[in-house]
CSV table of C-alpha atoms in Angstrom, one decimal:
chain,number,residue,atom,x,y,z
A,957,MET,CA,-154.3,-10.5,-68.5
A,958,ASP,CA,-152.4,-9.1,-71.4
A,959,SER,CA,-154.8,-7.3,-73.8
A,960,THR,CA,-152.1,-6.7,-76.5
A,961,PRO,CA,-153.4,-8.2,-79.8
A,962,HIS,CA,-151.6,-11.5,-80.6
A,963,ILE,CA,-151.1,-11.9,-84.4
A,964,LEU,CA,-150.0,-15.1,-86.1
A,965,VAL,CA,-148.1,-14.6,-89.3
A,966,VAL,CA,-148.2,-17.7,-91.6
A,967,ASP,CA,-145.9,-17.6,-94.6
A,968,ASP,CA,-143.4,-20.0,-96.1
A,969,HIS,CA,-141.0,-17.2,-96.9
A,970,ARG,CA,-138.9,-16.6,-93.8
A,971,GLU,CA,-137.9,-13.0,-94.7
A,972,ILE,CA,-141.6,-11.9,-95.1
A,973,ARG,CA,-142.8,-13.5,-91.9
A,974,ASP,CA,-139.8,-12.3,-89.8
A,975,LEU,CA,-139.9,-8.7,-91.1
A,976,LEU,CA,-143.7,-8.5,-90.6
A,977,ALA,CA,-143.5,-9.9,-87.1
A,978,LYS,CA,-140.8,-7.3,-86.2
A,979,TYR,CA,-143.0,-4.5,-87.7
A,980,LEU,CA,-146.0,-5.6,-85.8
A,981,SER,CA,-144.1,-5.9,-82.5
A,982,LYS,CA,-142.7,-2.3,-83.0
A,983,ASN,CA,-146.3,-1.2,-83.4
A,984,GLY,CA,-147.7,-2.5,-80.2
A,985,MET,CA,-148.7,-6.0,-81.1
A,986,ARG,CA,-147.4,-9.5,-80.1
A,987,ALA,CA,-146.5,-11.6,-83.1
A,988,SER,CA,-145.9,-15.3,-83.6
A,989,VAL,CA,-144.8,-16.9,-86.9
A,990,ALA,CA,-145.4,-20.2,-88.6
A,991,GLU,CA,-143.8,-21.4,-91.9
A,992,SER,CA,-146.6,-23.8,-92.8
A,993,ALA,CA,-150.2,-24.8,-92.1
A,994,SER,CA,-149.3,-27.6,-89.8
A,995,SER,CA,-147.0,-25.3,-87.8
A,996,ALA,CA,-149.8,-22.7,-87.6
A,997,ARG,CA,-152.2,-25.4,-86.3
A,998,ARG,CA,-149.7,-26.2,-83.5
A,999,VAL,CA,-149.3,-22.5,-82.6
A,1000,MET,CA,-153.1,-22.0,-82.5
A,1001,ALA,CA,-153.5,-25.1,-80.3
A,1002,THR,CA,-151.2,-23.7,-77.6
A,1003,SER,CA,-151.6,-19.9,-77.9
A,1004,ALA,CA,-154.5,-17.5,-77.8
A,1005,ILE,CA,-154.4,-15.9,-81.3
A,1006,ASP,CA,-156.4,-12.8,-82.0
A,1007,LEU,CA,-155.9,-12.7,-85.8
A,1008,VAL,CA,-154.1,-14.7,-88.5
A,1009,VAL,CA,-152.2,-13.2,-91.4
A,1010,LEU,CA,-152.2,-16.1,-93.9
A,1011,ASP,CA,-150.4,-16.5,-97.2
A,1012,VAL,CA,-152.4,-18.3,-99.8
A,1013,MET,CA,-149.6,-20.0,-101.7
A,1014,MET,CA,-147.7,-22.4,-99.5
A,1015,PRO,CA,-146.3,-25.9,-100.1
A,1016,GLY,CA,-148.3,-28.7,-98.7
A,1017,GLU,CA,-151.6,-27.5,-97.3
A,1018,ASP,CA,-152.3,-24.1,-98.7
A,1019,GLY,CA,-153.7,-21.0,-97.1
A,1020,ILE,CA,-157.2,-21.6,-98.5
A,1021,SER,CA,-157.5,-25.0,-96.8
A,1022,LEU,CA,-156.2,-23.6,-93.5
A,1023,CYS,CA,-158.5,-20.6,-93.7
A,1024,ARG,CA,-161.4,-23.0,-94.2
A,1025,HIS,CA,-160.3,-25.0,-91.1
A,1026,ILE,CA,-160.1,-21.8,-89.0
A,1027,ARG,CA,-163.5,-20.6,-90.1
A,1028,GLU,CA,-165.1,-24.0,-89.2
A,1029,THR,CA,-163.4,-24.4,-85.8
A,1030,GLU,CA,-162.5,-20.9,-84.5
A,1031,ASP,CA,-163.8,-17.4,-84.3
A,1032,THR,CA,-160.3,-16.1,-85.1
A,1033,PRO,CA,-160.4,-13.5,-87.9
A,1034,THR,CA,-158.1,-14.0,-90.9
A,1035,ILE,CA,-156.4,-11.7,-93.4
A,1036,MET,CA,-155.2,-13.5,-96.6
A,1037,LEU,CA,-152.0,-12.5,-98.4
A,1038,THR,CA,-152.4,-13.1,-102.2
A,1039,ALA,CA,-150.2,-12.6,-105.2
A,1040,MET,CA,-150.8,-9.5,-107.3
A,1041,GLY,CA,-153.5,-10.2,-110.0
A,1042,GLU,CA,-154.6,-13.5,-108.5
A,1043,GLU,CA,-158.3,-12.5,-108.3
A,1044,THR,CA,-159.5,-16.1,-108.0
A,1045,ASP,CA,-157.5,-16.6,-104.8
A,1046,ARG,CA,-159.1,-13.5,-103.3
A,1047,ILE,CA,-162.6,-14.6,-104.2
A,1048,VAL,CA,-162.1,-18.1,-102.9
A,1049,GLY,CA,-160.5,-16.8,-99.8
A,1050,LEU,CA,-163.5,-14.6,-99.0
A,1051,GLU,CA,-165.9,-17.4,-99.8
A,1052,VAL,CA,-164.2,-19.7,-97.3
A,1053,GLY,CA,-164.4,-17.1,-94.5
A,1054,ALA,CA,-161.4,-14.7,-94.8
A,1055,ASP,CA,-162.1,-11.3,-93.3
A,1056,ASP,CA,-159.9,-9.3,-95.6
A,1057,TYR,CA,-157.1,-9.7,-98.1
A,1058,VAL,CA,-153.9,-7.9,-99.0
A,1059,THR,CA,-152.0,-8.3,-102.3
A,1060,LYS,CA,-148.2,-8.9,-102.5
A,1061,PRO,CA,-146.1,-6.9,-102.5
A,1062,PHE,CA,-147.8,-5.0,-99.7
A,1063,ASN,CA,-147.1,-2.0,-97.6
A,1064,PRO,CA,-146.7,-3.0,-93.9
A,1065,ARG,CA,-148.4,0.2,-92.9
A,1066,GLU,CA,-151.5,-0.7,-95.0
A,1067,LEU,CA,-151.6,-4.3,-93.6
A,1068,LEU,CA,-151.3,-2.9,-90.0
A,1069,ALA,CA,-154.3,-0.6,-90.7
A,1070,ARG,CA,-156.3,-3.6,-92.1
A,1071,ILE,CA,-155.4,-5.7,-89.0
A,1072,LYS,CA,-156.6,-2.9,-86.7
A,1073,SER,CA,-159.8,-2.6,-88.7
A,1074,VAL,CA,-160.6,-6.3,-88.7
A,1075,LEU,CA,-159.8,-6.5,-84.9
A,1076,ARG,CA,-162.2,-3.6,-84.2
A,1077,ARG,CA,-165.0,-5.3,-86.2
A,1078,ALA,CA,-164.3,-8.6,-84.5
A,1079,GLN,CA,-164.5,-7.0,-81.0
A,1080,SER,CA,-167.8,-5.3,-81.8
A,1081,MET,CA,-169.4,-8.5,-83.1
A,1082,PRO,CA,-171.9,-10.2,-80.8
A,1083,LYS,CA,-170.2,-13.4,-79.6
A,1084,SER,CA,-171.7,-16.8,-80.1
A,1085,SER,CA,-173.7,-18.0,-77.2
A,1086,VAL,CA,-173.0,-21.6,-78.3
A,1087,GLN,CA,-169.6,-23.1,-79.0
A,1088,VAL,CA,-169.1,-23.9,-82.7
A,1089,PRO,CA,-170.7,-27.4,-82.7
A,1090,GLN,CA,-169.4,-30.5,-84.5
A,1091,GLU,CA,-172.8,-32.2,-84.2
A,1092,GLN,CA,-176.3,-30.9,-84.7
A,1093,LEU,CA,-178.5,-27.9,-83.8
A,1094,ARG,CA,-182.3,-28.3,-83.5
A,1095,PHE,CA,-184.8,-25.5,-83.8
A,1096,ASP,CA,-188.5,-25.4,-84.5
A,1097,ARG,CA,-189.1,-28.4,-86.7
A,1098,TRP,CA,-185.6,-28.4,-88.2
A,1099,THR,CA,-182.2,-29.9,-87.4
A,1100,LEU,CA,-179.0,-28.5,-88.9
A,1101,ASN,CA,-176.1,-30.9,-89.2
A,1102,VAL,CA,-173.2,-28.5,-89.0
A,1103,ALA,CA,-170.5,-31.0,-90.0
A,1104,GLN,CA,-172.4,-32.1,-93.1
A,1105,ARG,CA,-174.0,-28.7,-93.8
A,1106,GLU,CA,-177.4,-30.3,-94.1
A,1107,LEU,CA,-180.8,-29.0,-93.1
A,1108,ILE,CA,-183.1,-31.8,-92.1
A,1109,ASP,CA,-186.9,-31.5,-91.6
A,1110,ALA,CA,-189.1,-33.4,-89.2
A,1111,ASP,CA,-189.6,-36.2,-91.7
A,1112,SER,CA,-185.8,-36.7,-92.0
A,1113,VAL,CA,-185.8,-35.1,-95.5
A,1114,VAL,CA,-182.7,-33.1,-96.3
A,1115,VAL,CA,-183.4,-29.6,-97.7
A,1116,PRO,CA,-180.6,-28.2,-99.8
A,1117,LEU,CA,-178.8,-25.1,-98.6
A,1118,SER,CA,-176.5,-22.9,-100.6
A,1119,THR,CA,-173.2,-21.9,-98.9
A,1120,GLY,CA,-174.6,-18.5,-98.2
A,1121,GLU,CA,-177.8,-19.9,-96.7
A,1122,PHE,CA,-175.9,-22.3,-94.5
A,1123,LEU,CA,-173.6,-19.5,-93.2
A,1124,MET,CA,-176.5,-17.3,-92.5
A,1125,LEU,CA,-178.5,-20.0,-90.7
A,1126,GLU,CA,-175.4,-21.0,-88.7
A,1127,ALA,CA,-174.8,-17.4,-87.7
A,1128,PHE,CA,-178.3,-17.1,-86.3
A,1129,LEU,CA,-178.2,-20.5,-84.5
A,1130,LEU,CA,-175.0,-19.6,-82.7
A,1131,ARG,CA,-176.5,-16.2,-81.6
A,1132,PRO,CA,-180.2,-16.9,-80.8
A,1133,ASN,CA,-182.3,-13.9,-79.6
A,1134,VAL,CA,-179.5,-11.5,-80.6
A,1135,VAL,CA,-180.4,-8.6,-82.9
A,1136,LEU,CA,-177.9,-8.7,-85.8
A,1137,SER,CA,-177.6,-5.8,-88.1
A,1138,ARG,CA,-177.1,-6.2,-91.8
A,1139,ASP,CA,-173.5,-5.0,-91.5
A,1140,GLN,CA,-172.8,-7.6,-88.8
A,1141,LEU,CA,-174.4,-10.4,-90.8
A,1142,LEU,CA,-172.4,-9.4,-93.8
A,1143,ASP,CA,-169.2,-9.5,-91.7
A,1144,ILE,CA,-170.1,-12.9,-90.3
A,1145,THR,CA,-171.1,-14.6,-93.5
A,1146,ARG,CA,-169.0,-12.9,-96.1
A,1147,GLY,CA,-165.9,-11.7,-94.1
A,1148,ARG,CA,-165.9,-8.3,-95.7
A,1149,ALA,CA,-166.8,-4.7,-95.0
A,1150,PRO,CA,-170.4,-3.8,-96.0
A,1151,ASN,CA,-171.4,-1.7,-99.0
A,1152,VAL,CA,-174.0,0.9,-98.3
A,1153,PHE,CA,-176.0,-0.3,-101.4
A,1154,ASP,CA,-175.6,-4.0,-100.6
A,1155,ARG,CA,-179.0,-5.7,-100.3
A,1156,SER,CA,-177.6,-9.2,-100.5
A,1157,ILE,CA,-178.4,-9.9,-96.8
A,1158,ASP,CA,-182.1,-9.1,-97.3
A,1159,ASN,CA,-182.2,-11.4,-100.4
A,1160,GLN,CA,-180.4,-14.1,-98.4
A,1161,ILE,CA,-182.9,-13.8,-95.5
A,1162,SER,CA,-185.8,-13.9,-97.9
A,1163,ARG,CA,-184.5,-17.2,-99.5
A,1164,LEU,CA,-183.8,-18.7,-96.1
A,1165,ARG,CA,-187.3,-17.8,-94.8
A,1166,LYS,CA,-188.9,-19.6,-97.8
A,1167,LYS,CA,-187.2,-22.8,-96.7
A,1168,ILE,CA,-187.7,-22.7,-92.9
A,1169,GLU,CA,-190.8,-20.6,-92.3
A,1170,VAL,CA,-194.3,-22.0,-92.4
A,1171,ASP,CA,-195.4,-18.7,-93.9
A,1172,PRO,CA,-192.4,-16.6,-95.2
A,1173,LYS,CA,-194.6,-13.5,-95.4
A,1174,LYS,CA,-195.4,-13.9,-91.6
A,1175,PRO,CA,-192.1,-15.1,-90.2
A,1176,THR,CA,-192.0,-16.6,-86.7
A,1177,ILE,CA,-188.4,-17.8,-86.7
A,1178,ILE,CA,-186.4,-15.0,-88.2
A,1179,LYS,CA,-187.9,-11.7,-87.1
A,1180,THR,CA,-187.3,-8.3,-88.7
A,1181,VAL,CA,-186.3,-5.7,-86.2
A,1182,TRP,CA,-187.1,-2.4,-87.8
A,1183,GLY,CA,-184.0,-0.1,-87.7
A,1184,GLY,CA,-182.0,-2.8,-86.1
A,1185,GLY,CA,-181.7,-5.8,-88.4
A,1186,TYR,CA,-182.8,-9.4,-87.8
A,1187,GLN,CA,-183.4,-11.6,-84.8
A,1188,PHE,CA,-183.5,-15.4,-84.6
A,1189,VAL,CA,-186.3,-16.1,-82.0
A,1190,ALA,CA,-186.7,-19.9,-82.1
A,1191,LYS,CA,-185.3,-22.0,-79.3
A,1192,VAL,CA,-182.0,-23.6,-80.2
A,1193,GLU,CA,-181.0,-27.0,-78.8
A,1194,ARG,CA,-177.8,-29.0,-79.3
A,1195,VAL,CA,-178.5,-32.6,-80.3
């Protein structure tokens, strides 16, 4: 089996995608190209893609929409290409699941370095023990409707979840009994490299425990593993 990373470059500018594909090929990677979101979907349906380099601004379906689709249906990491100064695009891209971003005009060498970095992080990430479901996942006295992003209790009452809480809970449900470090959880839920002072994961865990634990101070669903991170210990069933 060919272990060479297969990169998909999605950009409506032919010169950019062709030059980038050639550069990646010269640096030991396989590269496919797509001029639109619909074309990218067709390539991903027929080829094993290891990473997508995705332009934000494209006619028709834009890169943000395609990134969201990839995040919801695949484990494939994504690097967004954004216009210089378009901070909103970068923020939205990270919120919908992009792993990194590079601003145009970019240095191909920098992009290559970022691609290698994201691939290393993806390869070191614990894999989901459950395929990304389109239905529901049940644990303890709760059911998570993945498609609707709804947390439902035993009395069929919907408990609101923020985007961060949903992504955190989904990350645990797809990796039950796996100890996930703060860095790994940050990668999974935020799609960015961790900051040594970033305590957002601990805060997110605390808020999630308040919603799903009988006693948040004595958690029985999300356990703290001292020196390791967090572990989801409840049994998970697909409904």
